[in-house]
PDB file of C-alpha atoms in Angstrom:
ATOM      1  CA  UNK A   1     -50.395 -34.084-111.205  1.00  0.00           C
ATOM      2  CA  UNK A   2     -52.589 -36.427-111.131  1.00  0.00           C
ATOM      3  CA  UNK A   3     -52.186 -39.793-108.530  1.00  0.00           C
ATOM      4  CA  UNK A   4     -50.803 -42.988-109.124  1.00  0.00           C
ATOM      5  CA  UNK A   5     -53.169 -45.707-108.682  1.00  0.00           C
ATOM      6  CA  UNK A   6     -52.105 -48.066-105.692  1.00  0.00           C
ATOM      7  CA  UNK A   7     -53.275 -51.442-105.494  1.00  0.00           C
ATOM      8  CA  UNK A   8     -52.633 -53.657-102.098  1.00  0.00           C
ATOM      9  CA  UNK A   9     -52.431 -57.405-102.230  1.00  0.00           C
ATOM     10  CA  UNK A  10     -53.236 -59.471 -99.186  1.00  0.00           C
ATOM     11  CA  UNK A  11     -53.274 -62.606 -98.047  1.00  0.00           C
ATOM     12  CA  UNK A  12     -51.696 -65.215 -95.574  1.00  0.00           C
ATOM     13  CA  UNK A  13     -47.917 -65.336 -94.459  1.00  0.00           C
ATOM     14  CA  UNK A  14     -47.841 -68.918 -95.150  1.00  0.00           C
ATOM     15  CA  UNK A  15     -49.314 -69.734 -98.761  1.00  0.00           C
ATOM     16  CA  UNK A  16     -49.661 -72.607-100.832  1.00  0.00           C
ATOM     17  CA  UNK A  17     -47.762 -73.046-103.833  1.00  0.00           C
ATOM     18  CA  UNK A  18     -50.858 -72.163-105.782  1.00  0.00           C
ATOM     19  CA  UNK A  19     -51.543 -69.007-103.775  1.00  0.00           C
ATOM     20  CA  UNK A  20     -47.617 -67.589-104.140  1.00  0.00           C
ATOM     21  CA  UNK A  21     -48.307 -68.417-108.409  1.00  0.00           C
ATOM     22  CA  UNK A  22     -51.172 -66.422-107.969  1.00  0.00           C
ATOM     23  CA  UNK A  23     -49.274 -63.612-105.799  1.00  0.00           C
ATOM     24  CA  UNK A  24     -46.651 -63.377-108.375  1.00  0.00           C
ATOM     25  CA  UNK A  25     -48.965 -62.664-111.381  1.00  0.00           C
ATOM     26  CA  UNK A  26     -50.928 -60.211-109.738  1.00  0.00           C
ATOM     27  CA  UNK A  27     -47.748 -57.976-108.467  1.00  0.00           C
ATOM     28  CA  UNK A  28     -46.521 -58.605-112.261  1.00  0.00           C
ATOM     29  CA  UNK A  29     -50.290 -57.769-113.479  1.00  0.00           C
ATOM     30  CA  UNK A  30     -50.044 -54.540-111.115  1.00  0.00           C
ATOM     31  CA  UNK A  31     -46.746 -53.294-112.259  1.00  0.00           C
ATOM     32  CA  UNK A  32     -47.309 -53.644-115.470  1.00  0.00           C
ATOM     33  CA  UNK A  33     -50.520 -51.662-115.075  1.00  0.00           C
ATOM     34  CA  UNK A  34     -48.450 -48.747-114.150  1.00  0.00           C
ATOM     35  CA  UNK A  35     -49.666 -49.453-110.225  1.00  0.00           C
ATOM     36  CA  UNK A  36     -47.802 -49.387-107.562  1.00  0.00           C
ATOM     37  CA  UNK A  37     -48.333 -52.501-105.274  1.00  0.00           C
ATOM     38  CA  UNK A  38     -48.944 -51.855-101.603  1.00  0.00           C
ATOM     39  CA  UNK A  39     -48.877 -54.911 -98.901  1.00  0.00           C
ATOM     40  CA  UNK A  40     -48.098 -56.184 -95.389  1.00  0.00           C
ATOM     41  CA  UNK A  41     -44.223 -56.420 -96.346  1.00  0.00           C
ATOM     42  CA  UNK A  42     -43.756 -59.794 -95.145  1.00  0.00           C
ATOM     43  CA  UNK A  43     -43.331 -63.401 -96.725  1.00  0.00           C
ATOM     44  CA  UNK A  44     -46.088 -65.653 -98.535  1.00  0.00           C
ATOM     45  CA  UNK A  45     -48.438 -63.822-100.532  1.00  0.00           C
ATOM     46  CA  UNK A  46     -46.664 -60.616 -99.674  1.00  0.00           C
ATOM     47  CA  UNK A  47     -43.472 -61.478-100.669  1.00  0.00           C
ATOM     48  CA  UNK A  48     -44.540 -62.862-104.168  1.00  0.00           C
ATOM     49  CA  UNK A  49     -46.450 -60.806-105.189  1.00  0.00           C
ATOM     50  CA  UNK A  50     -43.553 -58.059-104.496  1.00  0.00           C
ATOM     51  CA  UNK A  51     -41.491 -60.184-106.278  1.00  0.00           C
ATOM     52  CA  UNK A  52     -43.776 -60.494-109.432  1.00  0.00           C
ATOM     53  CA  UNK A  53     -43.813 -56.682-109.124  1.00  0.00           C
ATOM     54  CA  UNK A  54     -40.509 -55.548-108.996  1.00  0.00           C
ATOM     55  CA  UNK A  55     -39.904 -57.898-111.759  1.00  0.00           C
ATOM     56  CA  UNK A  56     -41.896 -56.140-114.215  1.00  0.00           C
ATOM     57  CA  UNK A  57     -40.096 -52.953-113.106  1.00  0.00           C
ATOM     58  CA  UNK A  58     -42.958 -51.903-110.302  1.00  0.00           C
ATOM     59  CA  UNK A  59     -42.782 -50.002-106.969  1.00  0.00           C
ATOM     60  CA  UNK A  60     -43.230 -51.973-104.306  1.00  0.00           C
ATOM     61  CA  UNK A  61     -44.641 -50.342-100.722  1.00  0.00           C
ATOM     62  CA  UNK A  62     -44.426 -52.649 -97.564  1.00  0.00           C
ATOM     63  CA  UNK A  63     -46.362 -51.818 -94.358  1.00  0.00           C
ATOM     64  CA  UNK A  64     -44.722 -53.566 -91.592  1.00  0.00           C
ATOM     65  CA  UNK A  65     -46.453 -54.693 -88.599  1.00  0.00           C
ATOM     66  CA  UNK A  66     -42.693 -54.231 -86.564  1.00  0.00           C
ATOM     67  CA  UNK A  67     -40.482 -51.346 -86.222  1.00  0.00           C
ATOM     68  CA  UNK A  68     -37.889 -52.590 -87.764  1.00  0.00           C
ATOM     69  CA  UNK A  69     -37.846 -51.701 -91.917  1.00  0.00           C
ATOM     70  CA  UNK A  70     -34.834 -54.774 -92.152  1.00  0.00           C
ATOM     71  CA  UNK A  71     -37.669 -57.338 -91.842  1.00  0.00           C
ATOM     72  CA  UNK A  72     -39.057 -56.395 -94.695  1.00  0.00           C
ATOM     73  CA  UNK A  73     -39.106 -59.327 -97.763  1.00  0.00           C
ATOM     74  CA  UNK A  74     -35.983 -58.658-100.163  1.00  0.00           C
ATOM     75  CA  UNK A  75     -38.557 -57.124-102.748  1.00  0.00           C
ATOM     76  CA  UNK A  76     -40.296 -54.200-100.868  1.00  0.00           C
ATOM     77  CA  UNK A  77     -38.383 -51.021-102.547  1.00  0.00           C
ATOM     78  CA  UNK A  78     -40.309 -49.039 -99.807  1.00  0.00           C
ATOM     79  CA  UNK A  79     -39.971 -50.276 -96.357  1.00  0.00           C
ATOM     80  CA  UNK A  80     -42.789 -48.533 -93.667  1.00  0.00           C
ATOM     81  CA  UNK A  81     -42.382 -49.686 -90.165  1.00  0.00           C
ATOM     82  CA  UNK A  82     -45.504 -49.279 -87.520  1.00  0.00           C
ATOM     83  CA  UNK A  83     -44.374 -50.781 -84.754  1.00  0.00           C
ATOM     84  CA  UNK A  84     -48.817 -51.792 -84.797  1.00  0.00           C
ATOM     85  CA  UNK A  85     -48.691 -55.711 -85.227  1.00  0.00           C
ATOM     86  CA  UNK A  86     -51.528 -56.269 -86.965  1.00  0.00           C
ATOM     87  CA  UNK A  87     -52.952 -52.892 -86.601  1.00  0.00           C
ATOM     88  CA  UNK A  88     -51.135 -52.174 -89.692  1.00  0.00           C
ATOM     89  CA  UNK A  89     -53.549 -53.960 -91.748  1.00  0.00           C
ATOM     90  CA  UNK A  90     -55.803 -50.757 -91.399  1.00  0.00           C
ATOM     91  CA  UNK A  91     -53.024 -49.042 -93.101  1.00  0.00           C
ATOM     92  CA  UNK A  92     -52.512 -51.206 -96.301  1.00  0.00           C
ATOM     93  CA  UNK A  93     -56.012 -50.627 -96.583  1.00  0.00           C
ATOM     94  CA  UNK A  94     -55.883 -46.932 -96.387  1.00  0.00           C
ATOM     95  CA  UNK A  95     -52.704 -47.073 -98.652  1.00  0.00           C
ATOM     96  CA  UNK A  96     -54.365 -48.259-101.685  1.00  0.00           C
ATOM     97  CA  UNK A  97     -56.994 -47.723-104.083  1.00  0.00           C
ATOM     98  CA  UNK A  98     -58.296 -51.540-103.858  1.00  0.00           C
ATOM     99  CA  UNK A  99     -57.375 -54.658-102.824  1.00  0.00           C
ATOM    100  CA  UNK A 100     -57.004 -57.869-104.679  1.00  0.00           C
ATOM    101  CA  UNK A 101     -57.436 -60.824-102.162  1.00  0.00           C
ATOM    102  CA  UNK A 102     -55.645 -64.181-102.225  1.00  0.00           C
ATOM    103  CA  UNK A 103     -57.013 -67.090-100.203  1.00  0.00           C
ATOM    104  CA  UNK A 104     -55.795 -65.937 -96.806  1.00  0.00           C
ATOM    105  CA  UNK A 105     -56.596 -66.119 -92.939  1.00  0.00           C
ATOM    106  CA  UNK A 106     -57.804 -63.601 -90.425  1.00  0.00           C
ATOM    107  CA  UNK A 107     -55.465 -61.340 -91.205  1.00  0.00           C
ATOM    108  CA  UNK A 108     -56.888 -61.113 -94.444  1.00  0.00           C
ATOM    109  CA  UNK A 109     -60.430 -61.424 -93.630  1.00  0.00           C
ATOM    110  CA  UNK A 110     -59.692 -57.823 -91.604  1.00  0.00           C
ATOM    111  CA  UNK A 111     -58.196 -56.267 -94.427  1.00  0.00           C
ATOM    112  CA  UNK A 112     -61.469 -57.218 -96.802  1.00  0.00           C
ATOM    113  CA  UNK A 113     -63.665 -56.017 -93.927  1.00  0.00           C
ATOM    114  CA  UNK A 114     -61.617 -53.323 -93.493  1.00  0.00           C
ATOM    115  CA  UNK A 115     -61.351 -52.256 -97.055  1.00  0.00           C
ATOM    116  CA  UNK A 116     -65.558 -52.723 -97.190  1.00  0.00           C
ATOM    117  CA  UNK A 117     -65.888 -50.336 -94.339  1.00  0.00           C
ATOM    118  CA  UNK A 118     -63.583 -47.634 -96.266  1.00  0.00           C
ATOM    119  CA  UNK A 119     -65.666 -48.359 -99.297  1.00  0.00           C
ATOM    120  CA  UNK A 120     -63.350 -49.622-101.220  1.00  0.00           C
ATOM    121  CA  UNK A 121     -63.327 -52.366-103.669  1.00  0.00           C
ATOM    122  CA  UNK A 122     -62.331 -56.158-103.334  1.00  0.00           C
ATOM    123  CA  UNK A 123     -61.469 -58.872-106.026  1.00  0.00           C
ATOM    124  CA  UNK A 124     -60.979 -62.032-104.659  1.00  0.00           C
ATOM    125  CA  UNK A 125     -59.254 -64.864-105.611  1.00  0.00           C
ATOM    126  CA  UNK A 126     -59.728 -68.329-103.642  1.00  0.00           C
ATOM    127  CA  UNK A 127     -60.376 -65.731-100.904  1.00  0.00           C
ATOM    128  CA  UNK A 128     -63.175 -65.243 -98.367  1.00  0.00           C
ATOM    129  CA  UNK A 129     -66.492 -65.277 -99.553  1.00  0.00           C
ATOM    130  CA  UNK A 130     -69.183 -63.263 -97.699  1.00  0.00           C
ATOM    131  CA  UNK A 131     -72.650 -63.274 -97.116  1.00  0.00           C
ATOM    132  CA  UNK A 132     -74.857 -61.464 -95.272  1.00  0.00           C
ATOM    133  CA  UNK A 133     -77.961 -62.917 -93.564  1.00  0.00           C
ATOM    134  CA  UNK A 134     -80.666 -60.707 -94.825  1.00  0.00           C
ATOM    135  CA  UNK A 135     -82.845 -58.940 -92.307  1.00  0.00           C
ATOM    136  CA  UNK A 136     -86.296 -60.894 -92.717  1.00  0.00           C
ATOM    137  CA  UNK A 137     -84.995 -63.740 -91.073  1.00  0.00           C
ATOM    138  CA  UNK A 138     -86.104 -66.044 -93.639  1.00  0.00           C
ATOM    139  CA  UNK A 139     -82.150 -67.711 -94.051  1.00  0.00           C
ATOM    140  CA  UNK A 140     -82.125 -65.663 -97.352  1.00  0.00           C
ATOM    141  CA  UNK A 141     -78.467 -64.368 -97.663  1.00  0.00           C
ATOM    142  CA  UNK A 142     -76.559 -62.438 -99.995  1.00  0.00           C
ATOM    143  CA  UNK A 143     -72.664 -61.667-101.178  1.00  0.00           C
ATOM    144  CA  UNK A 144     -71.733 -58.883 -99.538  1.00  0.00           C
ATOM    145  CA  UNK A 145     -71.524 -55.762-101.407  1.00  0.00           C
ATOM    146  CA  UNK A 146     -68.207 -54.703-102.702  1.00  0.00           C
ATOM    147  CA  UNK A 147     -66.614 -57.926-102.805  1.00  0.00           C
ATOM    148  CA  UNK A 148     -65.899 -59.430-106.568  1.00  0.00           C
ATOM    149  CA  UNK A 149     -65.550 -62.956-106.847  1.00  0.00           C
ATOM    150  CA  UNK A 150     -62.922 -63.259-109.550  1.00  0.00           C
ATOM    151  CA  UNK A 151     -62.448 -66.291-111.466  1.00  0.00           C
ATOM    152  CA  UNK A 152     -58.271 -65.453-112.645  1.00  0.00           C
ATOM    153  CA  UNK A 153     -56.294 -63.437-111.482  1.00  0.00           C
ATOM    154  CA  UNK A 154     -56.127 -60.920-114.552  1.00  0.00           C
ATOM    155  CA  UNK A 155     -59.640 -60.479-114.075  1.00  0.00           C
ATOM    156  CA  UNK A 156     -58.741 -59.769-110.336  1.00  0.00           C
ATOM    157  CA  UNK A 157     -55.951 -57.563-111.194  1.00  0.00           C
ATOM    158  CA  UNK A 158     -57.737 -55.526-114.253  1.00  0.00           C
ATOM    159  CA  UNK A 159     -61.264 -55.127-112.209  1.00  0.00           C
ATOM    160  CA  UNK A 160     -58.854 -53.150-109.454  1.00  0.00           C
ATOM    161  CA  UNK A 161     -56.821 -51.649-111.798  1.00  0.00           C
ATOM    162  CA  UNK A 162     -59.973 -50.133-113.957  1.00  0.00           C
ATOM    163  CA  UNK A 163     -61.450 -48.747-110.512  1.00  0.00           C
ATOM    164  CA  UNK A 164     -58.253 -46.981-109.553  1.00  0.00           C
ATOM    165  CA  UNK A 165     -57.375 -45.464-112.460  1.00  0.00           C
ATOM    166  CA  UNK A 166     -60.974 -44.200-112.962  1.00  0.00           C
ATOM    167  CA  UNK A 167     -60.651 -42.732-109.338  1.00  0.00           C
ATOM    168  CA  UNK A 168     -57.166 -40.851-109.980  1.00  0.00           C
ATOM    169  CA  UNK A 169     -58.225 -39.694-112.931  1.00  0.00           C
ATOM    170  CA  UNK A 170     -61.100 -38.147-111.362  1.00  0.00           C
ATOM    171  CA  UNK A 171     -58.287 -36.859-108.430  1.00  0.00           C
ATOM    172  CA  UNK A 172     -56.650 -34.453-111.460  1.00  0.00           C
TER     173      UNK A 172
END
């Protein structure tokens, strides 16, 4: 059997209108990609773009950063306490295939960094956008490899959604 591509959405607790509109169409973008949407579990981005999935009919996977699985948003179907505060971000990572990012704070900046590290694949949306000093020291700098500036978020969504389903196809 072969796996079902998993695609985690982060971003910060406390969005901006435009951000949770963005949220929403990537969980619905996801789901109806035949992914299932992993994320934090909480509110903001999290929560809308759990909402946008389940909508479409989706599985929704929360990570929680507290023990408790009742403080998940009303949309996570699956509910995965840690009892790691923000620790957990490592395992949202680890949970999916590749991330889309949507604007966002530290929290989110750790899971792109994170998610580099693991050598997986980042589309960003309105998110952070990193260079790298290069090492000549002559101020040249350059994006930072494995981090796609997207310009919608169906070319966010579809960029993820292509690399995972190439990878669990290659998993069969």
């Amino acid at each position: 059997m072969a796996a079902r591509p998993a695609v985690a959405v982060v971003g910060p607790g406390e969005a901006t209108p435009a951000e949770l509109a963005v949220a929403e169409e990537a969980g619905r973008l996801i789901a109806a990609g035949g992914a299932i949407l992993v994320c934090g579990g909480l509110g903001g981005v999290m929560e809308a773009a759990c909402r946008g999935a389940r909508g479409a009919g989706g599985t929704t996977v929360g990570i929680l950063p507290g023990s408790d699985p009742r403080d998940a948003n009303p949309w996570v179907e699956i509910a995965i306490p840690t009892g790691l505060g923000e620790a957990r971000n490592a395992l949202v990572v680890r949970a999916a295939h590749a991330l889309v990012a949507i604007g966002g704070g530290y929290g989110t900046l750790s899971e792109i960094a994170l998610a580099l590290k693991a050598g997986k694949p980042v589309f960003g949306l309105a998110t952070w956008r990193l260079e790298r000093a290069l090492p000549d020291g002559g101020g040249e700098r350059m994006l930072a490899p494995g981090v796609t500036v997207a310009n919608s978020v169906a070319e966010a969504v579809e960029g993820a959604l292509t690399y995972t389903r190439r990878l669990c196809q290659g998993r069969s």
